[in-house]
Coordinates of C-alpha atoms and ligand atoms in Angstrom, one line a residue:
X350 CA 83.3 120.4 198.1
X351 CA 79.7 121.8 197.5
X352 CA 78.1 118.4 197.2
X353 CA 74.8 120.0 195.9
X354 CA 76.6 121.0 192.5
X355 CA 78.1 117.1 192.7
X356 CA 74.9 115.4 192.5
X357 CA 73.4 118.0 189.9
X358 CA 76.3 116.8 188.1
X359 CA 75.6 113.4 188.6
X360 CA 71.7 113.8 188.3
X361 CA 72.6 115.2 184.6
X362 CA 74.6 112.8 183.5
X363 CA 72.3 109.8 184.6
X364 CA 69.8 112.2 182.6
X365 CA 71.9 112.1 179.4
X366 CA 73.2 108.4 179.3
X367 CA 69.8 106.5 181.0
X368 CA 67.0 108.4 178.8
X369 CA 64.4 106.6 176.5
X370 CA 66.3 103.7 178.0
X371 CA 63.8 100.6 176.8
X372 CA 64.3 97.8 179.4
X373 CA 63.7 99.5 182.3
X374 CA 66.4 101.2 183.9
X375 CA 65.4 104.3 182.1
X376 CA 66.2 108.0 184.3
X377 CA 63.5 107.5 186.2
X378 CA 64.8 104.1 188.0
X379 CA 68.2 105.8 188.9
X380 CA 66.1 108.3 190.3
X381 CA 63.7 106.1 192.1
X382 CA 66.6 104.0 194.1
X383 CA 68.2 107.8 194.7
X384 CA 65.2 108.9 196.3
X385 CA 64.8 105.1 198.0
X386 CA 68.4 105.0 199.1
X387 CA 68.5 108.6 201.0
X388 CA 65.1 107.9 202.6
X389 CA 66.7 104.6 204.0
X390 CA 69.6 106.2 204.8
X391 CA 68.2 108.8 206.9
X392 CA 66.6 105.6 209.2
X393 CA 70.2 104.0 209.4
X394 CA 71.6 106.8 209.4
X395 CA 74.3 106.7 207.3
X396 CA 76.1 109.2 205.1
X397 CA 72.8 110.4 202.3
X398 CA 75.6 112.2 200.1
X399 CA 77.2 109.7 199.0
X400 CA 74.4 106.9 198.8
X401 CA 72.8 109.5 196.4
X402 CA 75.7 110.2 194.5
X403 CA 76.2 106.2 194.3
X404 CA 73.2 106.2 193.5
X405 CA 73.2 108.1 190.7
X406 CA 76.0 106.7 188.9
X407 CA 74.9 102.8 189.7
X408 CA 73.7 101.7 186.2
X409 CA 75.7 104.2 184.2
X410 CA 78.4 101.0 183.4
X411 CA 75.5 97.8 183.9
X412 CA 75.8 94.9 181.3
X413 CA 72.3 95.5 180.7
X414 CA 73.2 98.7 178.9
X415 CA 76.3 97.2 177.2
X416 CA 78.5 98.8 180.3
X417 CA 81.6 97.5 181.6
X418 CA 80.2 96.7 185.2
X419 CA 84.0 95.6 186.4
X420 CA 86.3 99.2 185.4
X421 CA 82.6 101.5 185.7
X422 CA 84.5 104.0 183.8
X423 CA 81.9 106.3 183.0
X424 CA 81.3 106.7 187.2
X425 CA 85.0 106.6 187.8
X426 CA 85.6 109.8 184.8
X427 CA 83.1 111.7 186.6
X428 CA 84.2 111.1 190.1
X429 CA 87.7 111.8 189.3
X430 CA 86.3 115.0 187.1
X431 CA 84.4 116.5 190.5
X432 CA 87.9 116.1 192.2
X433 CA 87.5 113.3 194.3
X434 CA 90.3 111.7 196.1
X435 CA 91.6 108.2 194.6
X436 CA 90.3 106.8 197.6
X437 CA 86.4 108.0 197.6
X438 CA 86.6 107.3 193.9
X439 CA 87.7 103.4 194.6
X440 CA 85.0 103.7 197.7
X441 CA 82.3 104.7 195.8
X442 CA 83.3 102.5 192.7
X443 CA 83.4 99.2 195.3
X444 CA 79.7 100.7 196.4
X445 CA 78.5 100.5 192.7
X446 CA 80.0 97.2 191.7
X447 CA 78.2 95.2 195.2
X448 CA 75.0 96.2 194.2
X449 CA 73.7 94.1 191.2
X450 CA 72.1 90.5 192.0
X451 CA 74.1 87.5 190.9
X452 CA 71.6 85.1 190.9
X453 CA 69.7 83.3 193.5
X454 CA 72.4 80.7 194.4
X455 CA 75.3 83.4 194.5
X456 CA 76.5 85.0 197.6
X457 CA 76.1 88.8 197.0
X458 CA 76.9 90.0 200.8
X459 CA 77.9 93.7 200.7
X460 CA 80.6 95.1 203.2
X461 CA 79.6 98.5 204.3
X462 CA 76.8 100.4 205.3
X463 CA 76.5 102.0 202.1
X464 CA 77.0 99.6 200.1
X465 CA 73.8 97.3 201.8
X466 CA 71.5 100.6 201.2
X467 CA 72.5 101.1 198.1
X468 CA 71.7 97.6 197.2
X469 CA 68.2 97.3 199.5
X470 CA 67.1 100.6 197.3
X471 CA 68.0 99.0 193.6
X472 CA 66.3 96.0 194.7
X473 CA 62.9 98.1 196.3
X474 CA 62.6 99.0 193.1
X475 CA 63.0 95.4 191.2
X476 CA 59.7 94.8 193.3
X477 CA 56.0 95.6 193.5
X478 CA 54.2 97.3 191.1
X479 CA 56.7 99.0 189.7
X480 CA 59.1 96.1 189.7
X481 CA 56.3 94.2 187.8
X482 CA 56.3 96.8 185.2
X483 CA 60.0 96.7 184.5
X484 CA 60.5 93.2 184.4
X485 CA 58.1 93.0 181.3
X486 CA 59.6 95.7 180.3
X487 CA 63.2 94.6 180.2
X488 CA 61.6 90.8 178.5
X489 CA 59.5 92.5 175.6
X490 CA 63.1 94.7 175.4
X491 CA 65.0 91.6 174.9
X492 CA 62.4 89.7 172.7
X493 CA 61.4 87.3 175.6
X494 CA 58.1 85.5 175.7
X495 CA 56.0 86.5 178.7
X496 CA 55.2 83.2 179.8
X497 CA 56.3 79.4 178.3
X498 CA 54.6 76.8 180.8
X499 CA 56.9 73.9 179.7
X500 CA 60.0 76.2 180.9
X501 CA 61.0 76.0 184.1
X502 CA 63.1 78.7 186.9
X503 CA 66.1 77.4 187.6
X504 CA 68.8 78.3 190.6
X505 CA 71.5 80.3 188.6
X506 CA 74.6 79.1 190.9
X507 CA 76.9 82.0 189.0
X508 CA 76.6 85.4 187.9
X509 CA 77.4 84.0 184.3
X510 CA 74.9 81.6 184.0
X511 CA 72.2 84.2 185.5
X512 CA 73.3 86.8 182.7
X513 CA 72.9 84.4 180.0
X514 CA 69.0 83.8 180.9
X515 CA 66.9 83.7 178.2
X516 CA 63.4 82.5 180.0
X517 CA 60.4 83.5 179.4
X518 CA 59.7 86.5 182.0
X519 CA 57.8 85.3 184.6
X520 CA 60.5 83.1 185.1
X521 CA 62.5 86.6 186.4
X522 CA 60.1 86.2 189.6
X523 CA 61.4 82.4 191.1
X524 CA 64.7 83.5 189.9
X525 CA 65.0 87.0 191.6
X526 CA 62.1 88.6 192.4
X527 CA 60.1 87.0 194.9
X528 CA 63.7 86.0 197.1
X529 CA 64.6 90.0 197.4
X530 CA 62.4 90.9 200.8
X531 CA 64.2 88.2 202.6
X532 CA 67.2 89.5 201.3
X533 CA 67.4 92.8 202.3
X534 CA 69.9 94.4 204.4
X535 CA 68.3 96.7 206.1
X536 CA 65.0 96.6 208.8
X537 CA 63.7 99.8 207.0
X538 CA 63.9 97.7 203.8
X539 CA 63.0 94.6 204.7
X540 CA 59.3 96.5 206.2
X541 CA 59.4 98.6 202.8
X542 CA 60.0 95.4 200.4
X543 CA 56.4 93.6 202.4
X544 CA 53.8 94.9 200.7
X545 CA 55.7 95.2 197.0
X546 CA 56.4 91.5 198.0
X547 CA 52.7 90.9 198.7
X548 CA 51.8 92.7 195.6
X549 CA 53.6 90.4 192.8
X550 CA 52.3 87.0 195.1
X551 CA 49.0 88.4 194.1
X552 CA 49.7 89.3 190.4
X553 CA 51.0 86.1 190.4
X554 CA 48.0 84.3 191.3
X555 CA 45.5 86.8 189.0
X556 CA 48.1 86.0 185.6
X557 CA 47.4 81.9 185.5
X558 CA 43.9 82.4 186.8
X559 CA 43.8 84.5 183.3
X560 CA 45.9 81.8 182.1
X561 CA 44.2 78.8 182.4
X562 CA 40.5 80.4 181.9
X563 CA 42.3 80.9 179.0
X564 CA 43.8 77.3 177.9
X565 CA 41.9 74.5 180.0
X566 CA 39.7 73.5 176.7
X567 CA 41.5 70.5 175.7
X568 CA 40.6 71.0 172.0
X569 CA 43.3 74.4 171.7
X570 CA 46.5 72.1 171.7
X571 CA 49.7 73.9 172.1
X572 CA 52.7 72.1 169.9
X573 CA 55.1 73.4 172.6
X574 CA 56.6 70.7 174.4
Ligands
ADP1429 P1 70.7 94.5 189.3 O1 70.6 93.7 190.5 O2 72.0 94.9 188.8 O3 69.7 95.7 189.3 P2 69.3 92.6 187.5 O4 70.1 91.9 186.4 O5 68.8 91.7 188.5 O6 70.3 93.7 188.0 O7 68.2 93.4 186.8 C1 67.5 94.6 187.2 C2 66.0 94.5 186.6 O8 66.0 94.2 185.2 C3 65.3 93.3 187.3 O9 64.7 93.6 188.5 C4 64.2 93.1 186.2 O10 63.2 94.0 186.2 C5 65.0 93.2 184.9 N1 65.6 92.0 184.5 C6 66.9 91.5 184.6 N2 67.0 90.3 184.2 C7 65.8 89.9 183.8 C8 65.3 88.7 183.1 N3 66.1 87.7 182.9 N4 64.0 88.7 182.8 C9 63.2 89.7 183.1 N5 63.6 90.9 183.7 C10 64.9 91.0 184.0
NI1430 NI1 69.6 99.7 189.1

């Protein structure tokens, strides 16, 4: 198998289905968790081919994108297309379908190496800087106001009820964002995911500064409850 034509063949396909994506799992996040899944995978060492072919095809099926996230059959046509074995396809496929977050109160343990890298790198890249970016990204993409004070984060305790979000963005940080570094699975990760953690604390505390310089006149009434 010459893997380097397999994951030019991946590479062109996340190309074709993930550009001018709006809500920010555009090309350049598949190829941001590729490139953050082999380097943590060379520090586990684990097997780099197929983390980077996983990670390639990871969102090609997400619900974000209108995918079926259960079958993945746009990964499973190209695995089974390159000639892979119905076993590495269904290996590969179970890699994929562990990786997305459920929620904060749902169990999301994955059960192989590959699996937990793939799934430290996708969420690297939910945090810091650029993790801020795309989470206002994937709100203004869905018509979501930045910031409501009178709605609250919840605990989603299913992946349903977590899907079906409709808060105001910032909300996207108590209810994911902020609980990835202690989730990671890996050491490399967990020392990678400090600083982006650090970064969004601070963000955090520089947006209501903004905030309430910008509100605490008690003349400008809001009529939002
Ligand atoms: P996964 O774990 O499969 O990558 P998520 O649903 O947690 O999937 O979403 C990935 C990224 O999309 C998040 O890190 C965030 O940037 C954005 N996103 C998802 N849901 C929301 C939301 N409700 N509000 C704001 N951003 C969101
Ligand atoms: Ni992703």
């Amino acid at each position: 198998m010459d893997q380097q034509a397999i994951l030019k063949a991946a590479d062109e396909l996340a190309l074709k289905i993930h550009t001018r994506e709006g809500s920010g799992h555009d090309y350049w996040h598949v190829k941001r968790v590729e490139g953050l899944s082999a380097k943590i995978a060379l520090q586990e060492k684990a097997c780099t081919f197929t983390i980077r072919l996983a990670a390639c095809l990871h969102d090609l099926d997400d619900y974000k994108t209108g995918g079926d996230e259960e079958n993945l059959p746009q990964a499973k046509e190209f695995l089974e297309h390159q000639g892979f074995s119905e076993d590495k396809t269904q290996n590969i496929l179970d890699i994929i379908r562990s990786v997305s977050f459920r929620g904060a109160g749902v169990n999301d343990k994955t059960n192989s190496i590959e699996a937990a890298i793939l799934q430290d790198a996708d969420r690297l890249d939910a945090t810091g800087a650029i993790g801020v970016a795309r989470t206002f990204a994937f709100g203004g993409n869905k018509n979501r106001p930045i910031y409501d004070p009178a709605v609250k984060p919840v605990c989603h305790t299913s992946y349903g009820a977590y899907k079906n979000s409709t808060a105001p963005t910032i909300n996207h940080f108590y209810e994911k964002l902020l609980l990835l570094k202690d989730r990671m699975n890996t050491e490399t990760a967990r020392r990678m995911a400090e600083e982006r953690h650090r970064f969004m604390e601070d963000f955090l505390v520089q947006f209501y500064a903004e905030w309430q310089e910008a509100t605490e006149n008690k003349s400008i009434k809001s009529n939002s409850k």
